[in-house]
C-alpha atoms as one frame of an Amber mdcrd trajectory, in Angstrom:
protein
 -45.802 -70.779 -35.434 -49.638 -69.845 -34.887 -50.930 -66.275 -34.340 -50.872
 -66.840 -30.613 -47.433 -67.776 -30.523 -46.434 -64.624 -32.484 -48.395 -62.462
 -30.174 -46.797 -63.934 -27.024 -43.255 -63.227 -28.619 -44.063 -59.576 -29.299
 -45.402 -59.191 -25.843 -42.340 -60.703 -24.230 -40.243 -58.327 -26.321 -42.278
 -55.329 -25.079 -43.723 -54.737 -28.509 -47.309 -55.270 -27.933 -47.690 -53.400
 -24.620 -50.867 -51.403 -24.119 -50.484 -47.880 -25.503 -50.963 -44.867 -23.419
 -54.023 -43.138 -24.817 -52.293 -39.816 -24.530 -49.680 -41.255 -26.982 -52.039
 -43.097 -29.345 -51.131 -40.687 -32.371 -47.580 -40.090 -31.220 -44.744 -40.146
 -33.981 -41.050 -41.053 -33.161 -38.557 -37.949 -33.426 -35.582 -40.037 -32.017
 -35.009 -43.973 -32.419 -32.461 -46.075 -30.975 -29.438 -45.270 -33.159 -30.284
 -41.468 -33.010 -30.365 -41.930 -28.968 -26.875 -43.635 -29.088 -25.351 -40.991
 -31.184 -26.373 -38.105 -29.092 -25.146 -39.775 -25.968 -22.012 -40.272 -27.672
 -21.994 -36.628 -28.456 -22.866 -35.446 -25.094 -19.965 -37.586 -23.605 -17.464
 -35.898 -25.893 -18.895 -32.705 -24.885 -18.398 -33.580 -21.203 -14.916 -34.633
 -21.594 -14.021 -31.468 -23.545 -15.744 -29.145 -21.231 -14.392 -30.899 -18.145
 -10.910 -31.265 -19.495 -10.796 -34.834 -19.149 -13.601 -35.669 -16.923 -11.427
 -36.757 -14.026 -13.830 -35.501 -11.222 -17.136 -35.937 -12.954 -19.936 -37.441
 -11.231 -23.182 -38.476 -12.987 -26.260 -38.613 -11.013 -29.258 -39.763 -12.861
 -32.956 -38.560 -11.911 -35.071 -41.680 -11.652 -36.370 -43.413 -13.622 -35.209
 -42.985 -17.074 -32.306 -40.449 -16.049 -30.646 -43.082 -14.249 -30.396 -45.219
 -17.270 -29.212 -42.455 -19.426 -26.490 -41.913 -16.810 -25.358 -45.224 -16.771
 -25.049 -45.276 -20.586 -22.974 -41.880 -20.382 -20.997 -43.364 -17.852 -20.122
 -46.162 -20.290 -19.317 -44.088 -23.028 -17.114 -41.588 -20.947 -15.220 -44.892
 -20.094 -14.697 -45.722 -23.639 -13.342 -42.254 -24.384 -11.110 -41.792 -21.159
 -10.219 -45.353 -20.153 -11.496 -44.545 -16.716 -14.424 -45.380 -14.934 -16.782
 -42.466 -14.281 -18.844 -42.704 -10.890 -22.520 -42.821 -11.434 -25.409 -42.838
  -8.934 -28.996 -41.740  -8.821 -30.905 -38.780  -7.161 -34.474 -39.118  -5.872
 -36.032 -35.955  -5.796 -39.518 -37.027  -4.708 -39.720 -35.485  -1.338 -38.280
 -32.153  -2.753 -40.854 -31.461  -5.356 -43.170 -28.377  -4.933 -46.188 -30.213
  -6.207 -46.455 -33.111  -3.659 -49.851 -31.834  -2.310 -51.214 -31.512  -5.734
 -50.772 -35.104  -6.724 -51.400 -38.510  -5.305 -48.502 -39.842  -3.054 -45.448
 -40.960  -5.065 -43.474 -43.980  -4.494 -40.023 -43.163  -3.405 -37.046 -43.927
  -5.692 -33.562 -44.841  -4.731 -30.612 -42.104  -4.083 -27.154 -43.681  -4.509
 -24.272 -41.541  -4.173 -20.835 -43.089  -5.271 -18.540 -43.914  -2.466 -16.112
 -40.844  -2.750 -18.999 -38.465  -2.317 -19.888 -35.311  -3.925 -17.654 -32.646
  -2.335 -15.507 -30.790  -4.480 -16.539 -32.942  -7.587 -18.320 -31.797 -10.944
 -21.864 -33.191 -10.709 -23.635 -33.634 -13.801 -27.405 -34.224 -13.353 -28.911
 -36.387 -16.077 -32.544 -36.344 -16.946 -34.593 -37.502 -19.887 -36.768 -34.485
 -20.613 -36.425 -31.020 -19.590 -39.662 -28.998 -19.386 -40.695 -26.569 -16.882
 -37.394 -26.885 -14.747 -39.057 -27.729 -11.532 -37.649 -31.247 -11.485 -34.140
 -29.803 -11.809 -34.986 -27.404  -9.032 -36.037 -29.963  -6.708 -32.780 -32.052
  -7.740 -30.696 -28.866  -6.635 -32.412 -28.698  -3.370 -31.671 -32.465  -2.913
 -28.032 -31.954  -3.847 -27.827 -29.299  -0.929 -28.508 -31.951   1.559 -25.975
 -34.265   0.150 -22.963 -32.506  -0.178 -21.035 -29.665  -1.889 -19.993 -30.047
  -5.503 -17.534 -27.346  -6.972 -20.063 -27.002  -9.881 -23.377 -28.574 -10.964
 -24.109 -29.331 -14.633 -27.230 -30.556 -16.467 -27.652 -33.144 -19.281 -30.842
 -34.011 -20.907 -31.810 -36.139 -23.781 -34.766 -33.830 -24.802 -35.278 -30.084
 -24.143 -38.989 -29.503 -25.099 -39.013 -25.652 -23.954 -41.822 -23.978 -21.825
 -39.481 -23.168 -18.843 -41.036 -21.796 -15.555 -37.700 -21.414 -13.899 -34.393
 -19.931 -15.149 -32.700 -23.145 -15.513 -30.904 -24.237 -18.688 -29.225 -27.440
 -19.901 -25.473 -27.569 -20.496 -25.823 -30.656 -22.773 -28.763 -31.379 -24.737
 -29.459 -34.373 -27.051 -32.068 -32.520 -29.042 -33.966 -29.484 -28.809 -37.623
 -30.046 -29.585 -39.871 -27.043 -29.723 -43.385 -28.227 -28.649 -46.764 -26.741
 -27.731 -48.367 -27.398 -24.452 -50.854 -29.322 -26.169 -48.118 -31.919 -27.057
 -46.515 -34.710 -24.977 -43.124 -36.053 -25.212 -42.486 -39.568 -23.967 -38.971
 -41.209 -23.670 -38.764 -44.933 -23.765 -35.657 -46.674 -22.980 -34.923 -50.516
 -23.502 -34.062 -51.004 -19.580 -37.644 -49.811 -18.781 -39.904 -50.056 -21.857
 -38.151 -52.727 -24.009 -37.242 -50.195 -26.787 -35.558 -47.023 -27.361 -37.440
 -44.009 -28.710 -38.804 -40.765 -28.153 -42.399 -40.087 -29.092 -44.015 -36.908
 -29.849 -47.871 -36.853 -29.465 -50.770 -34.792 -28.645 -52.561 -34.725 -25.403
 -55.879 -36.641 -25.586 -59.109 -34.968 -24.124 -60.508 -37.019 -21.340 -64.239
 -37.870 -22.081 -66.653 -37.463 -19.075
């Protein structure tokens, strides 16, 4: 196998993708096995807190929150022996920064067939930062139904909240500075599972 063949294999596996310059000096703080363990823990916490998770609905916030919600649903089924409804919630049109950024592509909202009314909805996202994404998700939920309660599960809480929003289930609390970046990579989207902590790179003019 020559050098080009090996490079082609790495690219196909997602291991040789171009690096985001903002993550050039990033270091992993969670790897694949760590992510699997914290999702298992969160699933058990949901079952304990919901007293069986009979009426739980998981809604992932695109993009990576959807994959995390699907993984949590699989773990909940392993624990309870019952399938947990899982869907996705696009919050694009509810964001308060639409006018400050270029137009965003709409993601998909998928609500399980039994709806949300009277259910315990657990929103799932990859990183909790300012809280503005979750505020938008709560606004979106108001247009879709009336859950009996809404909870929040995140893989990483990096702090720096701008709104009074707190996660009910946290995979890892990761104190950061505003100069740092947190990037979650998941196999479904990025070819591997990892959480990277880096430093924002100054753009040269």
